[in-house]
Short mmCIF file of C-alpha atoms in Angstrom, two decimals:
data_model
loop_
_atom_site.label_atom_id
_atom_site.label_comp_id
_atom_site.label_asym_id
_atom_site.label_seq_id
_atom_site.Cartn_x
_atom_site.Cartn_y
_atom_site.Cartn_z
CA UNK A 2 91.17 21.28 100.11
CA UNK A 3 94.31 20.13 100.91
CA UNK A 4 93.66 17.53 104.10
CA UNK A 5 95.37 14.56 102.28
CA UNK A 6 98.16 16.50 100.68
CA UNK A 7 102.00 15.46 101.29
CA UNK A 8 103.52 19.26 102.32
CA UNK A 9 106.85 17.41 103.34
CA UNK A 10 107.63 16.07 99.93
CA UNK A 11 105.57 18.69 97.76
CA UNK A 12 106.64 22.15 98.80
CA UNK A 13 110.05 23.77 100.60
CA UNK A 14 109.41 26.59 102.51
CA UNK A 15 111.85 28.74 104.16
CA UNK A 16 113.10 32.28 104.69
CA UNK A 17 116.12 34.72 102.87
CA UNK A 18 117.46 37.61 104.42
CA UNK A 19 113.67 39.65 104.69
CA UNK A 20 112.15 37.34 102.00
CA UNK A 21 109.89 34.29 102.71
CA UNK A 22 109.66 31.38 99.88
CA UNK A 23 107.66 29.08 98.73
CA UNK A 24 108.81 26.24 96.45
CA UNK A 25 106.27 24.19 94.66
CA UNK A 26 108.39 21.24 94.04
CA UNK A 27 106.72 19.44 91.44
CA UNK A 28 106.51 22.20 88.78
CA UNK A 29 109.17 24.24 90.16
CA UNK A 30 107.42 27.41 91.13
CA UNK A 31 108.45 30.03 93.41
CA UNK A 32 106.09 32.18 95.47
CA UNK A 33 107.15 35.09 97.91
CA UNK A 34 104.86 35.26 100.23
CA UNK A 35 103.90 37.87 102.62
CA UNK A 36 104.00 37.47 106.80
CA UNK A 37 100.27 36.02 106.73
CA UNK A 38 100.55 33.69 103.99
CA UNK A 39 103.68 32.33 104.98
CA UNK A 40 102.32 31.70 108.91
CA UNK A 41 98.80 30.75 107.02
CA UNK A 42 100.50 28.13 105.59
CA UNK A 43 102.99 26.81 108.32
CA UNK A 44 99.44 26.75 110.34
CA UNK A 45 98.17 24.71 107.71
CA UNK A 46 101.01 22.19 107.67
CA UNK A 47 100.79 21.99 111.44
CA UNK A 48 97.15 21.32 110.82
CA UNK A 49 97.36 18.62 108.38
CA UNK A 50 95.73 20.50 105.94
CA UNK A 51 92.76 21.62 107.58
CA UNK A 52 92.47 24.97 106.72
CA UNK A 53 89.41 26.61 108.37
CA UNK A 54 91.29 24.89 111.86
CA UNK A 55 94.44 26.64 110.67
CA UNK A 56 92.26 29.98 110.03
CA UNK A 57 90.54 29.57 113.37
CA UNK A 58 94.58 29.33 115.17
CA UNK A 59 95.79 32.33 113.74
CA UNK A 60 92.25 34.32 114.04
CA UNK A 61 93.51 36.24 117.06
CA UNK A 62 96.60 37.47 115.15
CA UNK A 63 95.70 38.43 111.93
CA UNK A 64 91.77 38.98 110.76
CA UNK A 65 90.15 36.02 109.25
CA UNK A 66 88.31 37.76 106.46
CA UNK A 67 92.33 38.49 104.95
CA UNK A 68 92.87 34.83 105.76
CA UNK A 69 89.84 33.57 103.79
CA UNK A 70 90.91 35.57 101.01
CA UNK A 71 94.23 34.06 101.05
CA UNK A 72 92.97 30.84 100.95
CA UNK A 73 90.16 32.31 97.75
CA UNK A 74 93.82 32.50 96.35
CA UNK A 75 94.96 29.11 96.88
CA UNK A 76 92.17 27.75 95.90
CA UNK A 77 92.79 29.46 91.75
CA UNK A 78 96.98 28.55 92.52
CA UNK A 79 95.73 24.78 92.81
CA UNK A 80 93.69 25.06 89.92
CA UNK A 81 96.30 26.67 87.84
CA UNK A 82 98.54 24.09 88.42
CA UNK A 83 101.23 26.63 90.30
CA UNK A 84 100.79 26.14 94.06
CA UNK A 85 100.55 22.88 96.06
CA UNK A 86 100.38 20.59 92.88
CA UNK A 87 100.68 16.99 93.05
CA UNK A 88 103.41 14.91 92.32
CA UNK A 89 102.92 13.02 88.59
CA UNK A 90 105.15 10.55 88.34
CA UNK A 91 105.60 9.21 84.73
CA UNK A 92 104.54 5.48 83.34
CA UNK A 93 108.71 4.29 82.56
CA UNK A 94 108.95 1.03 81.29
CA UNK A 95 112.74 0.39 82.49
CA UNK A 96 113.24 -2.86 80.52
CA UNK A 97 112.28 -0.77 77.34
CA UNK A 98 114.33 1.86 78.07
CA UNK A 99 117.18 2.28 75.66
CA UNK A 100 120.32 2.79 76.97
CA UNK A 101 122.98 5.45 75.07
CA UNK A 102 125.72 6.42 78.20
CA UNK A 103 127.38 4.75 80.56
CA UNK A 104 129.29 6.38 83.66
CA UNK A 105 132.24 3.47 83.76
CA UNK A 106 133.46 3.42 87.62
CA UNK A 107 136.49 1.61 86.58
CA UNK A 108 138.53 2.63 89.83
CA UNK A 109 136.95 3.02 93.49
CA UNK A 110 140.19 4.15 94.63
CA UNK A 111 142.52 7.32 94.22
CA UNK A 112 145.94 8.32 94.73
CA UNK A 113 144.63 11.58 96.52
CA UNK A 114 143.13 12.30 99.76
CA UNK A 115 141.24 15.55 98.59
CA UNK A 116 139.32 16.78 101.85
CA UNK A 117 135.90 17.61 100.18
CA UNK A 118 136.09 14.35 97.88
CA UNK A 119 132.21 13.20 97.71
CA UNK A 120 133.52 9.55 97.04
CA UNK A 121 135.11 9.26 100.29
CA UNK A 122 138.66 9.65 99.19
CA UNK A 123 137.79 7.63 96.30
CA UNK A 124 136.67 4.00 97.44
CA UNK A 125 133.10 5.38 97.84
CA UNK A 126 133.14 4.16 101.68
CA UNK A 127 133.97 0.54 100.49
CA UNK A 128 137.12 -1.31 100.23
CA UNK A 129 139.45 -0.02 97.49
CA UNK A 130 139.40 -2.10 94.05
CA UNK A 131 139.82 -1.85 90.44
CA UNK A 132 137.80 -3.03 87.24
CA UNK A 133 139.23 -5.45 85.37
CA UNK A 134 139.40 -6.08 81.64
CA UNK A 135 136.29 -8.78 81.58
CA UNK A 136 133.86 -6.85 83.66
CA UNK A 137 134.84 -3.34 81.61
CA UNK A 138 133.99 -5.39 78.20
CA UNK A 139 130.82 -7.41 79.50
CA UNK A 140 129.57 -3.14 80.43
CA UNK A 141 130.50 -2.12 77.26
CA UNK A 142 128.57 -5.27 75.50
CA UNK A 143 125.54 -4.51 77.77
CA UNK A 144 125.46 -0.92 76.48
CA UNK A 145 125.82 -2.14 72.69
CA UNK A 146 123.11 -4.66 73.44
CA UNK A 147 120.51 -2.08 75.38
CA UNK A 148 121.64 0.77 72.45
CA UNK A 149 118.82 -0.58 70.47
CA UNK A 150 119.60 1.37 66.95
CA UNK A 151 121.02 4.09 68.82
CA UNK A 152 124.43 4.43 67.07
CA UNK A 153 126.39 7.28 69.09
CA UNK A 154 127.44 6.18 72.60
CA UNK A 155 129.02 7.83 75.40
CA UNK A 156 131.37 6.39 77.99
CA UNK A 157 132.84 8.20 81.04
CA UNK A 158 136.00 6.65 82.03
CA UNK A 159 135.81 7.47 86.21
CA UNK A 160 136.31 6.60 89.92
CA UNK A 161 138.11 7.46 92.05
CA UNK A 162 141.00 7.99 89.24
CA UNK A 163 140.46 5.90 86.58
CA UNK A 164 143.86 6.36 85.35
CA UNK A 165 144.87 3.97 88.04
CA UNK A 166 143.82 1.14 85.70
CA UNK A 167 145.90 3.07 82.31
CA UNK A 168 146.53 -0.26 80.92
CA UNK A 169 143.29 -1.96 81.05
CA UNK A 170 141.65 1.25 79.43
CA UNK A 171 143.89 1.28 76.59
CA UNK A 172 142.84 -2.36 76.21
CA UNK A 173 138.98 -1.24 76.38
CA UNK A 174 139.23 1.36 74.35
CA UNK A 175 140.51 -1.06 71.48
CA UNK A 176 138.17 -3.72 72.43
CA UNK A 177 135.57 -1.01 71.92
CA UNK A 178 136.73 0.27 68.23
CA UNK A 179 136.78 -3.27 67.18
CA UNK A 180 133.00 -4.21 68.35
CA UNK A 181 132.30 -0.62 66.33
CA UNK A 182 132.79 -2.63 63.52
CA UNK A 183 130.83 -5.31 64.07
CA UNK A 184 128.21 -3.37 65.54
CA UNK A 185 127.76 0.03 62.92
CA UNK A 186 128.02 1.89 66.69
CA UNK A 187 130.64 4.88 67.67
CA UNK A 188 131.99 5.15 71.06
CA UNK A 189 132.60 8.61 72.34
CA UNK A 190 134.84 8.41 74.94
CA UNK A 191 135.39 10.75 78.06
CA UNK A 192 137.87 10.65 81.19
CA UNK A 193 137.76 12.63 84.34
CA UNK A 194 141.16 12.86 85.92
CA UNK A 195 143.24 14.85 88.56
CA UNK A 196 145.68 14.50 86.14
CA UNK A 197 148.83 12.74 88.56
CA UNK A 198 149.26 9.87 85.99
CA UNK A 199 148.72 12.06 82.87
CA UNK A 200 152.13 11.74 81.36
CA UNK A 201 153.56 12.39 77.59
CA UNK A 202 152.58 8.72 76.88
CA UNK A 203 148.73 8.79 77.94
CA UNK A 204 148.49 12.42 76.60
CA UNK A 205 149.61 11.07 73.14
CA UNK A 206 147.09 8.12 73.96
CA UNK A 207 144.15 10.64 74.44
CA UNK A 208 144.46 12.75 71.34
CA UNK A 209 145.07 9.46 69.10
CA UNK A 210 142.13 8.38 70.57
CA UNK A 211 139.71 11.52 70.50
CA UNK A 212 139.00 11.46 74.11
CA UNK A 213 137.56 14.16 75.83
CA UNK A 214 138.83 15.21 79.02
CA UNK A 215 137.48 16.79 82.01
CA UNK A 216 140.69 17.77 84.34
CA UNK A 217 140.71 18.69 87.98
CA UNK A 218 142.08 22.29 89.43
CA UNK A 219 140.70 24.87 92.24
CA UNK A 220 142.72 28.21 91.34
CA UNK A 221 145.87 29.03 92.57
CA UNK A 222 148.64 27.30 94.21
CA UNK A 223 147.28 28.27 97.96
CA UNK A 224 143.56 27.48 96.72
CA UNK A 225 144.41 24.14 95.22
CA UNK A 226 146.41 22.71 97.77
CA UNK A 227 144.64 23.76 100.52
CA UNK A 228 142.31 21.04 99.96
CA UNK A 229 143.55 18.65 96.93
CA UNK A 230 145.76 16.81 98.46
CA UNK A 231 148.36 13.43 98.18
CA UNK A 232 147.66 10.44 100.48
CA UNK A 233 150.62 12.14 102.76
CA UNK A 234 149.10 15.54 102.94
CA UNK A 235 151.45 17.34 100.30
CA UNK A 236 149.54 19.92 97.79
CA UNK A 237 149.24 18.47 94.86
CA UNK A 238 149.04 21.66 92.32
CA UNK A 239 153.00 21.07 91.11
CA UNK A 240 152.24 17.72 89.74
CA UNK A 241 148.77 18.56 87.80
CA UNK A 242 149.71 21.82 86.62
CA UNK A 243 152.51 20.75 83.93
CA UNK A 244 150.24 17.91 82.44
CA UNK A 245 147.30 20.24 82.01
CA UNK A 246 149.22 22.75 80.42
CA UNK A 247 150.56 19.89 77.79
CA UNK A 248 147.19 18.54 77.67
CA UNK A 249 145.53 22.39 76.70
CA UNK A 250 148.39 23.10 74.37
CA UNK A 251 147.40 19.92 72.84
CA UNK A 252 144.07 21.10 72.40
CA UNK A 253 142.20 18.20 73.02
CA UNK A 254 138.15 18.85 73.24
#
């Protein structure tokens, strides 16, 4: 029943506080199971999926005639599609594909050293660079090219801090608004920022420009800094609180 089946990518199992879990990974079910079922099946997994071997194991500990009907039960899971399925993966034709956002790395590196920073400080564990004006437009004619008729696009302005390259963006965005001519597209714009560089001139830039914004803050002053930092250690809260306070009473989407 389940000799050639691939537990290690198809199921998670593990234990929370008194419960023990099942995941079925592929349609997302969750099963609590009992102490039998759970060992039943960590036998099984041991086993390579030979069951009656697994039943055999654990015969001394728990009786087999519960363990056969646990397995009665598997057997109706599997055919209901809710308990070991198998993985479908779907027929995508990636050269078909239409393409409507882009994520636009423009800077992989940051004027903060935040501890917890998933992009390793910002450079993404490589050495620190920024886009330039060529490469940004050549990505933005690959996206109107791969749009198909798609007329809305989305563009995330993002790094590291993107706002380490303020100039070139302004020059994109333009570059962008002028190929929405020629094109019958719309460009909807987005920038994620921790906010350092967001002075009175790029907030006026933003709004003129119907830019979203996604801004980055922890809490308080003693949350914040303890781990969003400046390259010399100082707490950066002072310097991103003001902007964000202009950039809210803007009110800016």
């Amino acid at each position: 029943m389940l000799r050639s089946y691939d537990f290690a990518a198809n199921i998670h199992m593990y234990k929370w506080k008194d419960l023990s879990i099942l995941l079925d990974v592929n349609t997302g079910a969750v099963h609590l199971l009992d102490d039998i079922t759970y060992d039943l099946v960590n036998e099984i997994i041991a086993q390579e999926g030979n069951t009656q071997t697994a039943v055999s194991n654990l015969s001394t500990t728990y009786p087999r005639a519960e363990m056969e009907e646990i397995l009665g039960e598997f057997r109706d899971l599997i055919k209901a599609d809710a308990m070991f399925t198998q993985d479908e993966t779907p027929d995508i034709r990636f050269p078909d594909l239409k393409v409507k956002a882009i994520c636009l790395n423009v800077a992989h590196a940051c004027n903060m050293a935040c501890h917890y920073c998933f992009a390793s400080q910002g450079d993404f564990g490589m050495k620190p660079c920024l886009m330039d004006l060529d490469t940004a437009k050549r990505t933005m004619d690959f996206l109107i090219e791969k749009s198909g008729d798609i007329r809305n696009l989305e563009v995330d302005f993002f790094g590291g801090e993107p706002l380490l390259v303020k100039d070139m963006l302004r020059e994109l965005v333009v570059y962008c608004r002028e190929r929405e001519k020629e094109c019958n597209k719309r460009f909807n714009f987005t920038l994620t920022t921790n906010c350092v560089l967001l002075d009175d001139k790029m907030i006026d830039w933003v709004i003129e420009n119907d830019i979203a914004m996604i801004m980055s803050i922890d809490g308080r002053p003693e949350t914040h800094d303890r781990h969003r930092v400046m390259k010399n250690g100082e707490g950066s809260y002072d310097r991103v609180l003001p902007p964000i306070k202009k950039m809210v009473a803007r009110q800016p989407v």
